[in-house]
Amino acid sequence: TATKDNARPPSTDDDTLVSVASERSLVDVNPPRGTRDFPPEDMRLRNWLFNNFREVSRLLSFEEVDFPVLESEALFIRKGGEEITQQAWAEIVMNELFSYCQLYNFEDKGGRRVVLRPEITPSLARLVIKQGKSVSLPLKWFTIGQCWRYERMTRGRRREHYQWNMDIIGLSKVRAEAELIHAIVLLFGRLGITSSDVGIRISSRKVLQAVLQLHSIPEHLFAEVCVIVDKMGKVSRDVIENELMTAGVSIEAIKGIIEVLSLKSLSKLEEVLGSEDEAVTDLKSLFLLAEHYGYIQWINFDASVVRGLAYYTGIVFEAFDREGKLRAICGGGRYDRLFSTFGSDDIPACGFGFGDAVIFELLKEKGLLPDLNRQVDDIVFLLDEELEGSALKIVSSLRQTGRSVDLIQDKRLKWVFKHAERINAERLILVGNSEWQRGMVRVKILATRDEFEVKMDELTAPS
Ligand SMILES: OCc1cccc(Br)n1
């Protein structure tokens, strides 16, 4: 409540922030549209999730890396260049435009075309190329980073999210994909999510490639067809058929494509494509590895998984909630041609991205969000100002032993007791004259409400 002369009101006992209405215009306290603040309670949840990401990365002996959020636009929208064959270029530009149509791009003050990165894999490929011979393959790298898109705010969607990325560079066999899927399964297990809550759909871009070849669809249409069939299950069959027809695909080929992409059985796929087809052999090997890892109950073949990103060339996978209420939880796949689009020799690679949005919707849905309170070991409260020096000696020695200490001054004792409960402090240490005269301080154990006096150096002794 504003005071009549608009001076700041005296701080109240509980000291909640008091807004002062005044002639001064208040700055817009909201973050930019489509972005989020992380106040302590949200930051505790985010750190809890990210610590699980890090622990799983450690379990798989991945090394952490990081990149600028700001990248050159060229990394995400390639211009034609002699090193990229005309056809491949057309395919890539088509897809980049499709998959990055909401790039958060702009021109900086030096006239450079830059972007807030929409995903992390291209930065990772850039660093691998930059490091060249100085790194020995395979590389197993992970990072957790913020990614951006420029969404028209009419859709009210977020413009930023954080993504855990795990990538294996330099392994061409599907045992790399099997490792990545193990990481995802381990992560879900750590969060309390089971294979009855979530499944992982698996397919291969080579399925679509085989079908297009079967129906002699020209290569230059491959990319556009990918983006269209990626909508299967999200839009009606008519929309898919009409878009494929518009793209120049024959009715007979459309029927063939939709029939194969609706397959959910690997044996049926084998009947259609034959047992020698690469998509079939890759997928059969992967499912065999999954049996050995013991996570077969998490995965199923689903030919409709195409994944929107242009540069996938082999196995693709995505985790989904079995109730079908949410968007994909995470996804990834093999991208064996990304490096050559940057002008480097091709290096086999695969990876996944795991965002921080859908997983929290799922955890909320399943009642699995942890109750994370603030944790403090000791509160030191100064009862008599003249003892400030002694209190600081106590605080300093406690912190030296690794105990977190919340030093409280200028508060009433009633407030301090409430505060101690609120932040789950283990001990409340009162520094006051009556005890200090006997070389003691008063300690209250919040959990048991025991109260006693101890000498200062007994405070840091193991309890
Ligand atoms: O869904 C892909 C994506 C990319 C960047 C930012 C956000 Br929010 N979402």
Short mmCIF file of C-alpha atoms and ligand atoms in Angstrom, two decimals:
data_model
loop_
_atom_site.label_atom_id
_atom_site.label_comp_id
_atom_site.label_asym_id
_atom_site.label_seq_id
_atom_site.Cartn_x
_atom_site.Cartn_y
_atom_site.Cartn_z
CA THR A 1 0.00 0.00 0.00
CA ALA A 2 1.39 3.39 -0.93
CA THR A 3 2.02 5.90 1.83
CA LYS A 4 0.47 9.29 1.28
CA ASP A 5 3.79 10.91 0.35
CA ASN A 6 4.85 7.84 -1.59
CA ALA A 7 7.96 7.33 0.52
CA ARG A 8 8.93 3.67 0.81
CA PRO A 9 6.81 2.21 3.62
CA PRO A 10 8.77 0.95 6.68
CA SER A 11 9.83 -2.64 6.11
CA THR A 12 7.10 -4.82 7.60
CA ASP A 13 7.92 -7.63 9.97
CA ASP A 14 7.52 -10.33 7.35
CA ASP A 15 9.20 -8.03 4.92
CA THR A 16 7.17 -9.14 1.90
CA LEU A 17 7.89 -6.89 -1.02
CA VAL A 18 5.46 -4.00 -0.88
CA SER A 19 4.70 -2.44 -4.22
CA VAL A 20 4.57 1.33 -4.03
CA ALA A 21 2.14 2.87 -6.47
CA SER A 22 3.59 6.16 -7.51
CA GLU A 23 3.88 8.58 -10.40
CA ARG A 24 7.13 6.77 -11.41
CA SER A 25 6.28 4.43 -14.32
CA LEU A 26 7.21 0.86 -13.43
CA VAL A 27 9.47 -0.91 -15.92
CA ASP A 28 7.79 -3.91 -17.55
CA VAL A 29 8.87 -6.60 -15.08
CA ASN A 30 7.96 -9.47 -17.39
CA PRO A 31 10.69 -11.20 -19.42
CA PRO A 32 10.60 -10.78 -23.21
CA ARG A 33 7.63 -12.50 -24.86
CA GLY A 34 8.04 -16.26 -25.22
CA THR A 35 10.77 -16.44 -22.58
CA ARG A 36 10.78 -17.45 -18.91
CA ASP A 37 12.30 -16.36 -15.61
CA PHE A 38 13.41 -19.06 -13.18
CA PRO A 39 12.64 -17.92 -9.62
CA PRO A 40 14.19 -20.18 -6.92
CA GLU A 41 11.40 -22.78 -6.77
CA ASP A 42 11.47 -23.20 -10.58
CA MET A 43 15.27 -23.15 -10.63
CA ARG A 44 15.35 -26.00 -8.07
CA LEU A 45 13.17 -28.11 -10.39
CA ARG A 46 15.27 -27.22 -13.43
CA ASN A 47 18.49 -28.08 -11.59
CA TRP A 48 16.95 -31.35 -10.44
CA LEU A 49 16.18 -32.29 -14.07
CA PHE A 50 19.54 -31.09 -15.38
CA ASN A 51 21.42 -32.94 -12.64
CA ASN A 52 19.68 -36.11 -13.81
CA PHE A 53 20.73 -35.30 -17.40
CA ARG A 54 24.31 -34.88 -16.19
CA GLU A 55 24.29 -38.07 -14.12
CA VAL A 56 23.07 -40.17 -17.06
CA SER A 57 25.71 -38.54 -19.29
CA ARG A 58 28.30 -39.56 -16.67
CA LEU A 59 26.96 -43.12 -16.56
CA LEU A 60 27.56 -43.39 -20.31
CA SER A 61 30.99 -41.70 -20.02
CA PHE A 62 30.02 -38.75 -22.19
CA GLU A 63 32.10 -35.56 -22.00
CA GLU A 64 30.42 -32.19 -21.48
CA VAL A 65 30.90 -29.50 -24.15
CA ASP A 66 29.34 -26.07 -24.72
CA PHE A 67 28.81 -23.59 -27.56
CA PRO A 68 27.62 -20.00 -27.99
CA VAL A 69 23.85 -19.55 -28.13
CA LEU A 70 24.60 -17.07 -30.92
CA GLU A 71 25.69 -18.73 -34.17
CA SER A 72 26.25 -17.74 -37.78
CA GLU A 73 23.06 -18.03 -39.77
CA ALA A 74 25.01 -19.99 -42.41
CA LEU A 75 25.11 -22.96 -40.04
CA PHE A 76 21.34 -23.31 -40.33
CA ILE A 77 20.52 -21.99 -43.78
CA ARG A 78 23.10 -23.12 -46.29
CA LYS A 79 23.74 -21.19 -49.44
CA GLY A 80 24.57 -23.13 -52.62
CA GLY A 81 28.22 -23.89 -52.80
CA GLU A 82 30.56 -25.89 -55.08
CA GLU A 83 31.25 -28.49 -52.40
CA ILE A 84 27.57 -29.37 -52.08
CA THR A 85 26.11 -31.23 -55.08
CA GLN A 86 23.26 -29.30 -56.66
CA GLN A 87 20.74 -32.05 -55.84
CA ALA A 88 21.82 -32.54 -52.23
CA TRP A 89 21.83 -28.77 -51.81
CA ALA A 90 18.28 -28.45 -53.12
CA GLU A 91 17.18 -31.13 -50.72
CA ILE A 92 18.91 -29.52 -47.77
CA VAL A 93 17.75 -25.98 -48.46
CA MET A 94 14.23 -27.32 -48.88
CA ASN A 95 14.38 -28.98 -45.51
CA GLU A 96 16.28 -26.30 -43.70
CA LEU A 97 13.65 -23.82 -44.81
CA PHE A 98 10.93 -26.22 -43.74
CA SER A 99 12.48 -27.15 -40.46
CA TYR A 100 13.89 -23.74 -39.52
CA CYS A 101 11.18 -21.50 -40.89
CA GLN A 102 10.99 -19.80 -37.46
CA LEU A 103 14.70 -19.00 -37.12
CA TYR A 104 15.46 -16.31 -34.53
CA ASN A 105 17.82 -14.61 -36.99
CA PHE A 106 18.97 -11.00 -37.37
CA GLU A 107 21.82 -8.82 -38.53
CA ASP A 108 24.29 -7.72 -35.87
CA LYS A 109 25.91 -4.28 -35.67
CA GLY A 110 28.77 -5.54 -37.81
CA GLY A 111 26.34 -6.49 -40.56
CA ARG A 112 26.80 -10.19 -39.90
CA ARG A 113 23.82 -12.55 -40.33
CA VAL A 114 23.47 -14.35 -37.00
CA VAL A 115 20.91 -16.51 -35.20
CA LEU A 116 19.99 -17.56 -31.72
CA ARG A 117 20.52 -21.28 -32.39
CA PRO A 118 17.33 -23.33 -32.98
CA GLU A 119 19.14 -26.57 -32.06
CA ILE A 120 22.59 -27.70 -31.02
CA THR A 121 23.73 -30.43 -33.42
CA PRO A 122 25.12 -28.06 -36.12
CA SER A 123 27.25 -26.26 -33.50
CA LEU A 124 28.54 -29.62 -32.31
CA ALA A 125 29.43 -30.61 -35.89
CA ARG A 126 31.16 -27.26 -36.35
CA LEU A 127 33.35 -27.83 -33.28
CA VAL A 128 34.21 -31.40 -34.34
CA ILE A 129 35.37 -30.09 -37.74
CA LYS A 130 37.25 -27.22 -36.11
CA GLN A 131 39.08 -29.65 -33.79
CA GLY A 132 39.84 -31.91 -36.78
CA LYS A 133 42.71 -34.37 -36.21
CA SER A 134 43.25 -33.17 -32.64
CA VAL A 135 40.34 -35.32 -31.45
CA SER A 136 40.25 -39.10 -31.74
CA LEU A 137 36.97 -40.74 -32.70
CA PRO A 138 34.55 -41.84 -31.47
CA LEU A 139 33.51 -38.75 -29.54
CA LYS A 140 30.73 -38.97 -26.97
CA TRP A 141 29.70 -35.43 -26.15
CA PHE A 142 26.79 -33.93 -24.24
CA THR A 143 25.58 -30.44 -23.49
CA ILE A 144 22.56 -28.75 -21.94
CA GLY A 145 21.79 -25.49 -23.69
CA GLN A 146 19.12 -22.94 -24.47
CA CYS A 147 17.65 -23.02 -27.98
CA TRP A 148 15.48 -20.43 -29.68
CA ARG A 149 12.86 -19.99 -32.38
CA TYR A 150 11.00 -16.93 -33.61
CA GLU A 151 7.34 -17.76 -33.16
CA ARG A 152 4.63 -15.26 -34.07
CA MET A 153 3.33 -14.47 -30.58
CA THR A 154 -0.22 -14.89 -31.82
CA ARG A 155 0.42 -18.57 -31.24
CA GLY A 156 1.51 -17.72 -27.68
CA ARG A 157 4.12 -20.43 -27.82
CA ARG A 158 7.51 -20.26 -26.13
CA ARG A 159 10.47 -18.91 -28.03
CA GLU A 160 13.12 -20.62 -25.95
CA HIS A 161 13.69 -23.95 -24.25
CA TYR A 162 16.62 -25.87 -22.82
CA GLN A 163 17.74 -29.07 -24.48
CA TRP A 164 19.95 -31.92 -23.31
CA ASN A 165 21.92 -33.17 -26.31
CA MET A 166 23.83 -36.44 -26.45
CA ASP A 167 25.85 -37.19 -29.59
CA ILE A 168 28.17 -40.00 -30.67
CA ILE A 169 30.51 -38.97 -33.49
CA GLY A 170 32.49 -41.53 -35.45
CA LEU A 171 30.51 -44.77 -34.98
CA SER A 172 28.61 -46.04 -38.03
CA LYS A 173 26.98 -49.11 -36.50
CA VAL A 174 23.58 -49.06 -34.80
CA ARG A 175 25.25 -49.91 -31.49
CA ALA A 176 25.69 -46.11 -31.22
CA GLU A 177 21.93 -45.57 -31.47
CA ALA A 178 21.45 -48.40 -28.97
CA GLU A 179 23.69 -46.51 -26.49
CA LEU A 180 21.70 -43.30 -26.97
CA ILE A 181 18.41 -45.09 -26.39
CA HIS A 182 19.88 -46.64 -23.23
CA ALA A 183 20.63 -43.10 -22.00
CA ILE A 184 17.01 -42.09 -22.58
CA VAL A 185 15.70 -45.20 -20.79
CA LEU A 186 18.05 -44.58 -17.84
CA LEU A 187 16.90 -40.97 -17.61
CA PHE A 188 13.23 -41.90 -17.54
CA GLY A 189 13.96 -44.52 -14.87
CA ARG A 190 15.69 -41.91 -12.70
CA LEU A 191 12.62 -39.67 -12.92
CA GLY A 192 10.25 -42.48 -11.93
CA ILE A 193 8.79 -42.88 -15.42
CA THR A 194 8.16 -46.49 -16.55
CA SER A 195 7.70 -48.21 -19.91
CA SER A 196 3.95 -48.23 -19.21
CA ASP A 197 4.03 -44.40 -19.16
CA VAL A 198 6.33 -43.86 -22.13
CA GLY A 199 7.39 -45.70 -25.27
CA ILE A 200 10.13 -45.02 -27.82
CA ARG A 201 9.08 -45.27 -31.45
CA ILE A 202 11.86 -46.33 -33.77
CA SER A 203 12.20 -46.35 -37.53
CA SER A 204 14.73 -45.41 -40.20
CA ARG A 205 14.87 -42.78 -42.92
CA LYS A 206 15.98 -45.69 -45.11
CA VAL A 207 12.41 -47.07 -44.94
CA LEU A 208 11.11 -44.02 -46.76
CA GLN A 209 14.12 -44.03 -49.09
CA ALA A 210 13.36 -47.67 -50.04
CA VAL A 211 9.68 -46.89 -50.62
CA LEU A 212 10.48 -43.86 -52.79
CA GLN A 213 12.91 -45.93 -54.84
CA LEU A 214 10.31 -48.73 -55.06
CA HIS A 215 7.95 -46.15 -56.60
CA SER A 216 10.76 -44.41 -58.56
CA ILE A 217 10.15 -41.08 -56.82
CA PRO A 218 12.95 -38.69 -57.91
CA GLU A 219 15.59 -37.99 -55.22
CA HIS A 220 14.93 -34.24 -55.26
CA LEU A 221 11.44 -34.91 -53.86
CA PHE A 222 12.82 -37.00 -50.96
CA ALA A 223 13.24 -34.04 -48.63
CA GLU A 224 9.83 -32.52 -49.28
CA VAL A 225 8.15 -35.91 -48.90
CA CYS A 226 9.95 -36.34 -45.54
CA VAL A 227 8.54 -33.11 -44.21
CA ILE A 228 5.03 -34.02 -45.41
CA VAL A 229 4.98 -37.58 -44.02
CA ASP A 230 6.45 -36.26 -40.74
CA LYS A 231 2.93 -34.93 -40.18
CA MET A 232 1.41 -38.42 -40.28
CA GLY A 233 -0.63 -38.94 -37.16
CA LYS A 234 -0.82 -35.17 -36.65
CA VAL A 235 -2.96 -34.23 -39.67
CA SER A 236 -5.60 -36.18 -41.59
CA ARG A 237 -4.69 -38.72 -44.26
CA ASP A 238 -6.38 -36.48 -46.87
CA VAL A 239 -4.05 -33.61 -46.05
CA ILE A 240 -1.04 -35.90 -46.42
CA GLU A 241 -2.34 -37.30 -49.72
CA ASN A 242 -3.12 -33.83 -51.10
CA GLU A 243 0.29 -32.44 -50.13
CA LEU A 244 2.06 -35.45 -51.65
CA MET A 245 0.02 -35.06 -54.83
CA THR A 246 0.90 -31.34 -54.94
CA ALA A 247 4.54 -32.31 -54.55
CA GLY A 248 4.20 -34.43 -57.71
CA VAL A 249 3.90 -37.90 -56.19
CA SER A 250 1.65 -40.31 -58.12
CA ILE A 251 -1.53 -41.72 -56.56
CA GLU A 252 -0.09 -45.23 -56.71
CA ALA A 253 3.12 -44.12 -54.98
CA ILE A 254 1.12 -42.22 -52.34
CA LYS A 255 -0.83 -45.39 -51.51
CA GLY A 256 2.47 -47.33 -51.30
CA ILE A 257 4.12 -44.70 -49.10
CA ILE A 258 1.21 -44.44 -46.67
CA GLU A 259 0.82 -48.24 -46.54
CA VAL A 260 4.48 -48.80 -45.62
CA LEU A 261 4.67 -45.81 -43.26
CA SER A 262 1.67 -47.19 -41.38
CA LEU A 263 3.53 -50.42 -40.62
CA LYS A 264 4.16 -51.19 -36.95
CA SER A 265 5.65 -54.63 -37.49
CA LEU A 266 9.27 -55.26 -38.44
CA SER A 267 8.40 -58.63 -39.99
CA LYS A 268 5.79 -56.95 -42.22
CA LEU A 269 8.41 -54.39 -43.23
CA GLU A 270 10.76 -57.25 -44.10
CA GLU A 271 8.02 -58.79 -46.27
CA VAL A 272 7.68 -55.50 -48.19
CA LEU A 273 11.33 -54.47 -48.45
CA GLY A 274 13.09 -57.83 -48.24
CA SER A 275 15.51 -59.11 -45.60
CA GLU A 276 18.58 -57.58 -47.32
CA ASP A 277 17.21 -54.02 -47.21
CA GLU A 278 19.46 -51.79 -45.07
CA ALA A 279 16.52 -50.37 -43.12
CA VAL A 280 15.48 -53.93 -42.18
CA THR A 281 18.98 -55.09 -41.19
CA ASP A 282 19.64 -51.91 -39.17
CA LEU A 283 16.37 -52.16 -37.29
CA LYS A 284 16.71 -55.89 -36.60
CA SER A 285 20.23 -55.35 -35.20
CA LEU A 286 18.99 -52.51 -33.00
CA PHE A 287 16.14 -54.56 -31.57
CA LEU A 288 18.53 -57.42 -30.82
CA LEU A 289 20.84 -55.03 -28.94
CA ALA A 290 17.82 -53.71 -27.03
CA GLU A 291 17.12 -57.26 -25.81
CA HIS A 292 20.69 -57.48 -24.45
CA TYR A 293 20.45 -54.07 -22.73
CA GLY A 294 17.13 -55.15 -21.22
CA TYR A 295 15.08 -52.20 -22.48
CA ILE A 296 13.12 -53.98 -25.26
CA GLN A 297 9.85 -53.23 -23.45
CA TRP A 298 10.45 -49.52 -24.03
CA ILE A 299 10.78 -49.59 -27.82
CA ASN A 300 8.65 -50.45 -30.80
CA PHE A 301 9.05 -50.19 -34.56
CA ASP A 302 6.81 -47.52 -36.07
CA ALA A 303 7.47 -46.67 -39.71
CA SER A 304 5.65 -43.36 -39.39
CA VAL A 305 8.49 -41.89 -37.30
CA VAL A 306 10.32 -39.68 -39.76
CA ARG A 307 11.40 -36.76 -37.53
CA GLY A 308 11.28 -33.30 -39.09
CA LEU A 309 14.96 -32.43 -39.16
CA ALA A 310 16.40 -32.67 -42.64
CA TYR A 311 19.73 -34.18 -41.94
CA TYR A 312 18.72 -37.58 -40.54
CA THR A 313 19.93 -40.42 -42.77
CA GLY A 314 19.24 -43.63 -40.85
CA ILE A 315 17.68 -44.77 -37.58
CA VAL A 316 15.31 -42.16 -36.10
CA PHE A 317 13.52 -42.40 -32.76
CA GLU A 318 11.27 -40.40 -30.49
CA ALA A 319 9.87 -40.93 -27.01
CA PHE A 320 6.13 -40.44 -26.54
CA ASP A 321 3.60 -40.67 -23.72
CA ARG A 322 1.48 -43.78 -24.25
CA GLU A 323 -1.71 -41.85 -23.43
CA GLY A 324 -0.97 -39.73 -26.51
CA LYS A 325 -1.75 -36.43 -24.77
CA LEU A 326 1.62 -34.75 -25.28
CA ARG A 327 4.05 -33.87 -28.04
CA ALA A 328 7.23 -35.94 -28.43
CA ILE A 329 9.27 -35.93 -25.20
CA CYS A 330 12.64 -36.26 -26.95
CA GLY A 331 13.92 -37.47 -30.30
CA GLY A 332 16.95 -38.06 -32.42
CA GLY A 333 18.63 -40.24 -34.99
CA ARG A 334 21.56 -40.85 -37.28
CA TYR A 335 22.93 -37.98 -39.39
CA ASP A 336 25.76 -39.35 -41.50
CA ARG A 337 25.76 -36.52 -44.05
CA LEU A 338 25.71 -33.41 -41.90
CA PHE A 339 29.48 -32.98 -41.90
CA SER A 340 29.81 -33.01 -45.70
CA THR A 341 27.18 -30.25 -45.92
CA PHE A 342 29.68 -28.15 -43.96
CA GLY A 343 32.36 -28.95 -46.53
CA SER A 344 34.12 -31.53 -44.38
CA ASP A 345 34.61 -35.26 -45.07
CA ASP A 346 31.58 -37.16 -43.90
CA ILE A 347 31.77 -38.51 -40.35
CA PRO A 348 29.11 -40.98 -39.15
CA ALA A 349 27.14 -39.51 -36.25
CA CYS A 350 23.95 -39.85 -34.26
CA GLY A 351 22.40 -38.00 -31.38
CA PHE A 352 19.25 -36.84 -29.66
CA GLY A 353 17.75 -33.70 -28.14
CA PHE A 354 15.68 -33.82 -24.94
CA GLY A 355 13.77 -30.60 -24.20
CA ASP A 356 12.79 -29.20 -20.79
CA ALA A 357 9.12 -28.55 -21.61
CA VAL A 358 7.20 -31.75 -22.42
CA ILE A 359 9.01 -33.77 -19.74
CA PHE A 360 7.64 -31.47 -17.03
CA GLU A 361 4.13 -31.74 -18.48
CA LEU A 362 4.49 -35.54 -18.28
CA LEU A 363 5.88 -35.49 -14.72
CA LYS A 364 3.03 -33.23 -13.64
CA GLU A 365 0.53 -35.55 -15.33
CA LYS A 366 2.01 -38.57 -13.53
CA GLY A 367 2.33 -36.83 -10.15
CA LEU A 368 6.09 -37.32 -10.28
CA LEU A 369 7.22 -33.73 -9.74
CA PRO A 370 9.53 -33.80 -6.70
CA ASP A 371 8.82 -31.54 -3.71
CA LEU A 372 12.09 -29.63 -3.60
CA ASN A 373 12.44 -27.31 -0.63
CA ARG A 374 15.24 -24.90 0.09
CA GLN A 375 17.85 -26.58 2.32
CA VAL A 376 20.10 -24.73 4.75
CA ASP A 377 22.28 -26.32 7.44
CA ASP A 378 22.52 -23.47 9.98
CA ILE A 379 20.87 -20.15 10.70
CA VAL A 380 23.01 -17.83 12.79
CA PHE A 381 21.00 -15.06 14.43
CA LEU A 382 22.62 -12.13 16.17
CA LEU A 383 20.67 -11.18 19.31
CA ASP A 384 22.99 -8.41 20.44
CA GLU A 385 24.68 -6.09 17.94
CA GLU A 386 27.89 -5.85 19.99
CA LEU A 387 28.50 -9.56 19.31
CA GLU A 388 28.52 -9.12 15.53
CA GLY A 389 32.28 -9.85 15.29
CA SER A 390 31.95 -13.10 17.26
CA ALA A 391 28.91 -14.15 15.21
CA LEU A 392 30.88 -13.64 11.99
CA LYS A 393 33.72 -15.80 13.35
CA ILE A 394 31.16 -18.55 13.97
CA VAL A 395 29.65 -18.13 10.47
CA SER A 396 33.07 -18.24 8.87
CA SER A 397 34.20 -21.39 10.70
CA LEU A 398 30.92 -23.17 9.94
CA ARG A 399 31.21 -22.35 6.23
CA GLN A 400 34.85 -23.49 6.24
CA THR A 401 33.58 -26.92 7.34
CA GLY A 402 31.16 -26.96 4.42
CA ARG A 403 27.98 -26.08 6.23
CA SER A 404 25.58 -23.67 4.51
CA VAL A 405 24.83 -20.77 6.83
CA ASP A 406 22.07 -18.17 6.55
CA LEU A 407 23.27 -15.18 8.58
CA ILE A 408 20.23 -13.22 9.85
CA GLN A 409 20.32 -9.71 11.26
CA ASP A 410 17.79 -6.92 11.98
CA LYS A 411 14.85 -9.26 12.46
CA ARG A 412 12.58 -10.11 15.36
CA LEU A 413 13.09 -13.56 16.87
CA LYS A 414 9.52 -14.57 15.95
CA TRP A 415 10.36 -13.94 12.28
CA VAL A 416 13.60 -15.96 12.59
CA PHE A 417 11.78 -19.03 13.96
CA LYS A 418 9.27 -18.89 11.09
CA HIS A 419 12.11 -18.40 8.59
CA ALA A 420 14.02 -21.39 10.01
CA GLU A 421 10.95 -23.61 9.49
CA ARG A 422 10.40 -22.18 6.00
CA ILE A 423 13.90 -22.95 4.74
CA ASN A 424 14.22 -26.33 6.50
CA ALA A 425 17.27 -25.29 8.51
CA GLU A 426 18.82 -28.07 10.57
CA ARG A 427 20.03 -25.81 13.42
CA LEU A 428 19.24 -22.31 14.69
CA ILE A 429 22.27 -20.75 16.44
CA LEU A 430 21.53 -17.73 18.63
CA VAL A 431 24.44 -15.45 19.54
CA GLY A 432 23.47 -13.39 22.57
CA ASN A 433 25.09 -11.73 25.58
CA SER A 434 23.59 -13.92 28.31
CA GLU A 435 25.17 -17.09 26.87
CA TRP A 436 28.26 -15.39 25.44
CA GLN A 437 29.29 -14.20 28.91
CA ARG A 438 29.75 -17.89 29.73
CA GLY A 439 31.55 -18.50 26.40
CA MET A 440 28.47 -20.26 25.01
CA VAL A 441 25.92 -19.91 22.20
CA ARG A 442 22.36 -21.29 22.18
CA VAL A 443 21.48 -23.99 19.64
CA LYS A 444 18.01 -25.17 18.64
CA ILE A 445 17.64 -28.36 16.56
CA LEU A 446 14.60 -27.62 14.42
CA ALA A 447 13.62 -31.26 13.78
CA THR A 448 13.54 -32.30 17.44
CA ARG A 449 13.08 -28.85 19.01
CA ASP A 450 15.94 -29.75 21.39
CA GLU A 451 17.62 -26.61 22.77
CA PHE A 452 20.99 -26.44 24.48
CA GLU A 453 24.11 -24.31 24.92
CA VAL A 454 27.50 -25.17 23.41
CA LYS A 455 30.95 -23.62 23.23
CA MET A 456 31.68 -21.92 19.89
CA ASP A 457 34.27 -24.51 18.80
CA GLU A 458 31.84 -27.35 19.58
CA LEU A 459 29.57 -25.97 16.84
CA THR A 460 31.85 -27.17 14.05
CA ALA A 461 32.71 -30.47 15.74
CA PRO A 462 30.92 -33.37 14.00
CA SER A 463 27.48 -33.58 15.62
O1 LIG B 1 10.55 -27.29 -30.88
C1 LIG B 1 11.72 -26.86 -31.32
C2 LIG B 1 12.17 -25.61 -30.63
C3 LIG B 1 13.35 -25.00 -31.03
C4 LIG B 1 13.76 -23.86 -30.37
C5 LIG B 1 12.99 -23.34 -29.36
C6 LIG B 1 11.83 -23.99 -29.03
BR1 LIG B 1 10.74 -23.28 -27.65
N1 LIG B 1 11.41 -25.10 -29.64
#
